[in-house]
CSV table of C-alpha atoms in Angstrom, one decimal:
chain,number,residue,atom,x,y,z
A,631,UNK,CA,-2.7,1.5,7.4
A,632,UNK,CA,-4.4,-1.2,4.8
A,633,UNK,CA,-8.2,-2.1,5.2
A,634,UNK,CA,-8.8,-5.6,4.0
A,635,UNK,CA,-12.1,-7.3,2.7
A,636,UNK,CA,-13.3,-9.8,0.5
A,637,UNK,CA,-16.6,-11.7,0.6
A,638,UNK,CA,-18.4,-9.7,-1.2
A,639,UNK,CA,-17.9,-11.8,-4.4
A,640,UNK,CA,-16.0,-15.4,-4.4
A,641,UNK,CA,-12.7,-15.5,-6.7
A,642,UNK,CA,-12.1,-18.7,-8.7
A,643,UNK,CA,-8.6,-20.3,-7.9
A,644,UNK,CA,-7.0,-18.7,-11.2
A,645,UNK,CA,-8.5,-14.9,-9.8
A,646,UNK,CA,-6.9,-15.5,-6.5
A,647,UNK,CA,-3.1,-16.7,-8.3
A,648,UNK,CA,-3.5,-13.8,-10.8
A,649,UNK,CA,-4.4,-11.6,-7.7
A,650,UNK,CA,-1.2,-13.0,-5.6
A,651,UNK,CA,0.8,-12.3,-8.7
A,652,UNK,CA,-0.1,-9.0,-9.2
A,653,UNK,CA,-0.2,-8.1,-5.5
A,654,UNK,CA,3.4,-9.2,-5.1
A,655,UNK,CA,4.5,-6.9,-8.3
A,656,UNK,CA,3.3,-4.2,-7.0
A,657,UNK,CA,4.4,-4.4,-3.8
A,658,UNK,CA,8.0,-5.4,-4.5
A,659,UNK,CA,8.6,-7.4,-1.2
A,660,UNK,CA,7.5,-10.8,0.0
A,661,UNK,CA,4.1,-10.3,2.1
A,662,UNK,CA,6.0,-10.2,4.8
A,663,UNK,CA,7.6,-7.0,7.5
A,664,UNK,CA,7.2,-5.7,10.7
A,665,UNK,CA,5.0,-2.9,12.2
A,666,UNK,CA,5.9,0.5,11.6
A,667,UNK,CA,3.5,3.1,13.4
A,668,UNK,CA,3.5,6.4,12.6
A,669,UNK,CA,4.0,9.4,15.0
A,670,UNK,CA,-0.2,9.5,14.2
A,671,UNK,CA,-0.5,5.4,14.6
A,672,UNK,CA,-3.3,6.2,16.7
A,673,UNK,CA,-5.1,8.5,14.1
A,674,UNK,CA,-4.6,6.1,11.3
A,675,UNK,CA,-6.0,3.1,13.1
A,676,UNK,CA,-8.9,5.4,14.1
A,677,UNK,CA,-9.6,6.0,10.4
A,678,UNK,CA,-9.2,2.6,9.4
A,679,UNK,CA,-11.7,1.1,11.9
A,680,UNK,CA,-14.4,3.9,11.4
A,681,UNK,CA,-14.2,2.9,7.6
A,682,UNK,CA,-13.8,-1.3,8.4
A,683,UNK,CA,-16.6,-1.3,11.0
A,684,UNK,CA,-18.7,0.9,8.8
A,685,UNK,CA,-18.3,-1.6,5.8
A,686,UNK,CA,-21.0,-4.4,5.6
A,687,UNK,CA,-18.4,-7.2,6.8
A,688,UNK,CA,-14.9,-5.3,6.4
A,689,UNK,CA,-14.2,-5.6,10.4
A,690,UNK,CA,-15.1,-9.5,10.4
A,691,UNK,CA,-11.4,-9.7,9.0
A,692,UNK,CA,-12.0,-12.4,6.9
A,693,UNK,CA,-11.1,-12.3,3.6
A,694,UNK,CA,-10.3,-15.0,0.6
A,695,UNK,CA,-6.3,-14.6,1.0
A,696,UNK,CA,-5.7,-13.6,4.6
A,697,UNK,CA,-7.4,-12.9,7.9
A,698,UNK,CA,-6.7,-9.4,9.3
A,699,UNK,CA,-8.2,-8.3,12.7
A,700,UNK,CA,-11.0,-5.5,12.7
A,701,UNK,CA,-10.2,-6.0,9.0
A,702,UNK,CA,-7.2,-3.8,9.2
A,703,UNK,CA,-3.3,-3.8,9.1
A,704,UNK,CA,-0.4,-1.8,9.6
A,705,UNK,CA,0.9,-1.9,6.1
A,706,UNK,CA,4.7,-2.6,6.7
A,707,UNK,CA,3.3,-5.5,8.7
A,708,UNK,CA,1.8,-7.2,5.6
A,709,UNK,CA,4.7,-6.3,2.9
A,710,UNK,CA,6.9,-3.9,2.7
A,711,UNK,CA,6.8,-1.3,0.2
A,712,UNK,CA,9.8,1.7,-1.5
A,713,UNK,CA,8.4,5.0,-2.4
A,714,UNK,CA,4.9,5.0,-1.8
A,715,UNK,CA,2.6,7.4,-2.0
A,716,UNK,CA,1.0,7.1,1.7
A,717,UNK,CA,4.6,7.5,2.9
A,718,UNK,CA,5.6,10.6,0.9
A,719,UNK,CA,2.0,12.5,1.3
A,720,UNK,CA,2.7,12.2,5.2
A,721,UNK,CA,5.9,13.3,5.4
A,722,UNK,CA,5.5,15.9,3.2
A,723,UNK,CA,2.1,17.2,3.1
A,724,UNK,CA,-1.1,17.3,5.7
A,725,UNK,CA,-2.3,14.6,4.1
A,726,UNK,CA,-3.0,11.2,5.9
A,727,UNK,CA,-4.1,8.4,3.7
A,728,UNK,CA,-5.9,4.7,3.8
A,729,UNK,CA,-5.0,2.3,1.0
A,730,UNK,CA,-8.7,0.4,1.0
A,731,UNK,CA,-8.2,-3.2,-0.5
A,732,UNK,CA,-11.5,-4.4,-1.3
A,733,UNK,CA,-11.4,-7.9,-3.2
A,734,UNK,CA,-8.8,-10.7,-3.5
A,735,UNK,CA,-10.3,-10.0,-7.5
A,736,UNK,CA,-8.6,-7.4,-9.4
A,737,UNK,CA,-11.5,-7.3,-12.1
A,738,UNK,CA,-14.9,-8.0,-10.3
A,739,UNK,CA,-17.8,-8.6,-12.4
A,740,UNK,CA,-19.8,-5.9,-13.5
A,741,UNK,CA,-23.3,-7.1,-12.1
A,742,UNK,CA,-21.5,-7.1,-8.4
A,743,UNK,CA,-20.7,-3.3,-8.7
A,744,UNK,CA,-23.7,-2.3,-7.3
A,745,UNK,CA,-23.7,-5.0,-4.1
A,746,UNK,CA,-20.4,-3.3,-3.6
A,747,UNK,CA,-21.5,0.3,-3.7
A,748,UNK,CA,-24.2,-0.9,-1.1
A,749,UNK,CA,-21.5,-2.9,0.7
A,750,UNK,CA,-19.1,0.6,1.3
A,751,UNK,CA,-21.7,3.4,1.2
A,752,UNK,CA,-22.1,3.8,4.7
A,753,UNK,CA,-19.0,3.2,5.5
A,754,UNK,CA,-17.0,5.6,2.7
A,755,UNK,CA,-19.6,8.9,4.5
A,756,UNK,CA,-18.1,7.7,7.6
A,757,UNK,CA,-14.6,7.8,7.0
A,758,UNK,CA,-15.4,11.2,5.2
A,759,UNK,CA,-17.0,12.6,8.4
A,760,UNK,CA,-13.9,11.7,10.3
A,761,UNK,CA,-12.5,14.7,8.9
A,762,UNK,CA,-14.2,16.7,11.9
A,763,UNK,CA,-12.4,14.5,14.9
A,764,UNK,CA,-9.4,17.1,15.8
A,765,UNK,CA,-8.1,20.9,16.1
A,766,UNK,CA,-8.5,23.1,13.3
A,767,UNK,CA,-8.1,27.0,13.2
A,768,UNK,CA,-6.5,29.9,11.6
A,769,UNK,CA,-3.2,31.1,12.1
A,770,UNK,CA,-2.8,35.3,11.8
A,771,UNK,CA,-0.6,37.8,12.4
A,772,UNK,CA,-1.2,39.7,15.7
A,773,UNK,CA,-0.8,43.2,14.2
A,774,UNK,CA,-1.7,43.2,10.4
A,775,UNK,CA,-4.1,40.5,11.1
A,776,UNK,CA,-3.5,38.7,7.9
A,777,UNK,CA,-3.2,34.8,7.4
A,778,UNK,CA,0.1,33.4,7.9
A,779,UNK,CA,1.2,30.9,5.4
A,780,UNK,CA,3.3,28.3,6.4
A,781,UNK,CA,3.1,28.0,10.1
A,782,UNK,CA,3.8,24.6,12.0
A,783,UNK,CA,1.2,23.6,14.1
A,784,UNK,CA,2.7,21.6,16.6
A,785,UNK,CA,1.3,19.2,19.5
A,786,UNK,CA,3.5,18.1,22.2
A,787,UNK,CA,4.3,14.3,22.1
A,788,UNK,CA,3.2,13.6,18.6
A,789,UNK,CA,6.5,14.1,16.1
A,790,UNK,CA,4.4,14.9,13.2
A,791,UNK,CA,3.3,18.7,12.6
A,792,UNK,CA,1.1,20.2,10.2
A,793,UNK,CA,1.3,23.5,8.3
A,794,UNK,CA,-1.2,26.1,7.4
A,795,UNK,CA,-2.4,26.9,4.0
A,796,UNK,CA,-1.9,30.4,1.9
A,797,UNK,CA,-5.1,31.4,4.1
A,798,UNK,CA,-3.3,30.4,7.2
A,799,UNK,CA,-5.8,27.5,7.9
A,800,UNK,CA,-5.0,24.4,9.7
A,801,UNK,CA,-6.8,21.2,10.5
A,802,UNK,CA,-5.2,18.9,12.8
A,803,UNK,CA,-6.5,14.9,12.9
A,804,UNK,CA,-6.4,13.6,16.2
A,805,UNK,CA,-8.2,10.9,18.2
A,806,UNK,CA,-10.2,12.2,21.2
A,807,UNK,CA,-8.3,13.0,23.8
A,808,UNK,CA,-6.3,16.0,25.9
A,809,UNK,CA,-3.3,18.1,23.8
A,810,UNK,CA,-1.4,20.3,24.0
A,811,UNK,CA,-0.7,22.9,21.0
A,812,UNK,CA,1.7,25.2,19.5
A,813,UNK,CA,2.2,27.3,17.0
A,814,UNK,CA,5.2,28.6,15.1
A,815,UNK,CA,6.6,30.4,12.2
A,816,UNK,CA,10.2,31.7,10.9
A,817,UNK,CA,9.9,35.7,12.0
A,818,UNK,CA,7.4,35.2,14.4
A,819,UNK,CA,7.7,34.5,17.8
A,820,UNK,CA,6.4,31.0,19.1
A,821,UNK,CA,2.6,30.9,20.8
A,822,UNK,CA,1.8,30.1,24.0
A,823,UNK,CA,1.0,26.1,24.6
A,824,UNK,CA,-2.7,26.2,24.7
A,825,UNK,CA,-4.5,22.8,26.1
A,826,UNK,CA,-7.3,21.8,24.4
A,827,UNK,CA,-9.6,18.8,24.9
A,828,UNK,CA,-10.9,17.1,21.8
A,829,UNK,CA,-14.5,14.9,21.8
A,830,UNK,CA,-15.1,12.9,19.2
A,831,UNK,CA,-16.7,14.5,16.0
A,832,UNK,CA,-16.9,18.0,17.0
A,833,UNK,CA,-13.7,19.1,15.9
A,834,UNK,CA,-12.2,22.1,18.7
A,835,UNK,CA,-11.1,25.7,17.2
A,836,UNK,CA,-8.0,27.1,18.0
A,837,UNK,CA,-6.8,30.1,16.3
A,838,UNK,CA,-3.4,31.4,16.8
A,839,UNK,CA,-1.9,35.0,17.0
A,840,UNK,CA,1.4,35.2,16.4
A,841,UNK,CA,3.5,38.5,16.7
A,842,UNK,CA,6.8,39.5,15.1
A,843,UNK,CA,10.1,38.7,16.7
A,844,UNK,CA,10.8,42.3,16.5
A,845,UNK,CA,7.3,43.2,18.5
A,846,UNK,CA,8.0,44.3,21.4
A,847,UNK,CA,4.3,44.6,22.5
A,848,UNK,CA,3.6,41.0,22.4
A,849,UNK,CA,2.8,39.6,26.0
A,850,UNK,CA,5.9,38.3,27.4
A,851,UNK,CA,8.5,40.2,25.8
């Protein structure tokens, strides 16, 4: 997901050619694609708009190149891009990222910094207090007690899971709503599904116990 703006300072003609230049460099691709969600399509555009409507103008979605809606877009469905790092960071990692495009200029004046801090202040404490929307918790083992590393937190009808740290913590993005949640982890035997209801920033705890496979204490074996 791409957040788009630009009013904050005009481009000359020349900017907006060098900018069109460099833009189509980098991405490798005409501006041009199709829409490619994410199994967390939902999440993403939730990030996006909290930053875009936050912004001073962002979510007017007019811009001195293009017009984007709510000042955001799918990213595949402006150009198409090989081995970036948004794409590799979710598929590998927890991590879920925004690219924010803030000028059709690549080298904005240095007396319009400042109108542009003021432009994305409230909106950049925004996005960073998104981080509480979700499920986060610790995963343990259920006799030692100790943090399990590694563990795939899973919720039903979302292909995307995410894995607990060395500490055995986990913080799971999601956009308010009801879930359903599981936990697992090679040795261990699977959780119960827990429901959980989520309300928008006040992020739900859920901490898992997982025993052994060879436990034969745990409930249900």
């Amino acid at each position: 997901m791409r957040n788009r703006k630009q009013r904050g300072f005009p481009c000359t003609e020349e900017e907006k050619r060098k900018c069109l230049k460099n833009r189509t460099k980098r991405a490798g691709f005409p501006i041009t694609g199709a829409n490619s969600p994410s199994p967390d399509d939902s999440v993403f555009r939730m990030l996006a708009k909290t930053y875009s409507k936050n912004h001073a103008f962002m979510s007017d979605g007019i811009t001195g190149c293009e017009q984007f809606p709510d000042g955001i877009t799918n990213g595949a469905s402006w150009y198409q891009l090989a081995g970036g790092m948004q794409d590799f960071n979710y598929v590998y990692s927890n991590c879920l990222e925004l690219t924010l495009e803030l000028s059709c200029c690549k080298y904005p004046p240095a007396e319009k910094l400042a109108q542009e801090w003021e432009n994305n202040r409230e909106a950049l404490l925004k996005y960073i207090e998104a981080v509480h929307n979700g499920v986060k918790g610790v995963v343990i083992d259920a006799i030692t007690e100790k943090p399990i590393p590694g563990a795939q937190i899973s919720i039903l009808g979302i292909g995307k899971d995410i894995i607990s740290s060395s500490r055995g913590e986990y913080w799971r993005l999601t956009v308010p709503g009801k879930y359903s949640v599981v936990a697992k982890k090679k040795g261990y035997q699977t959780s119960p599904t827990i429901d959980v209801v989520v309300n928008k920033g006040d992020a739900t705890i859920l901490n898992f116990k997982l025993y052994p496979k060879d436990d034969t204490a745990a409930p249900g074996a």
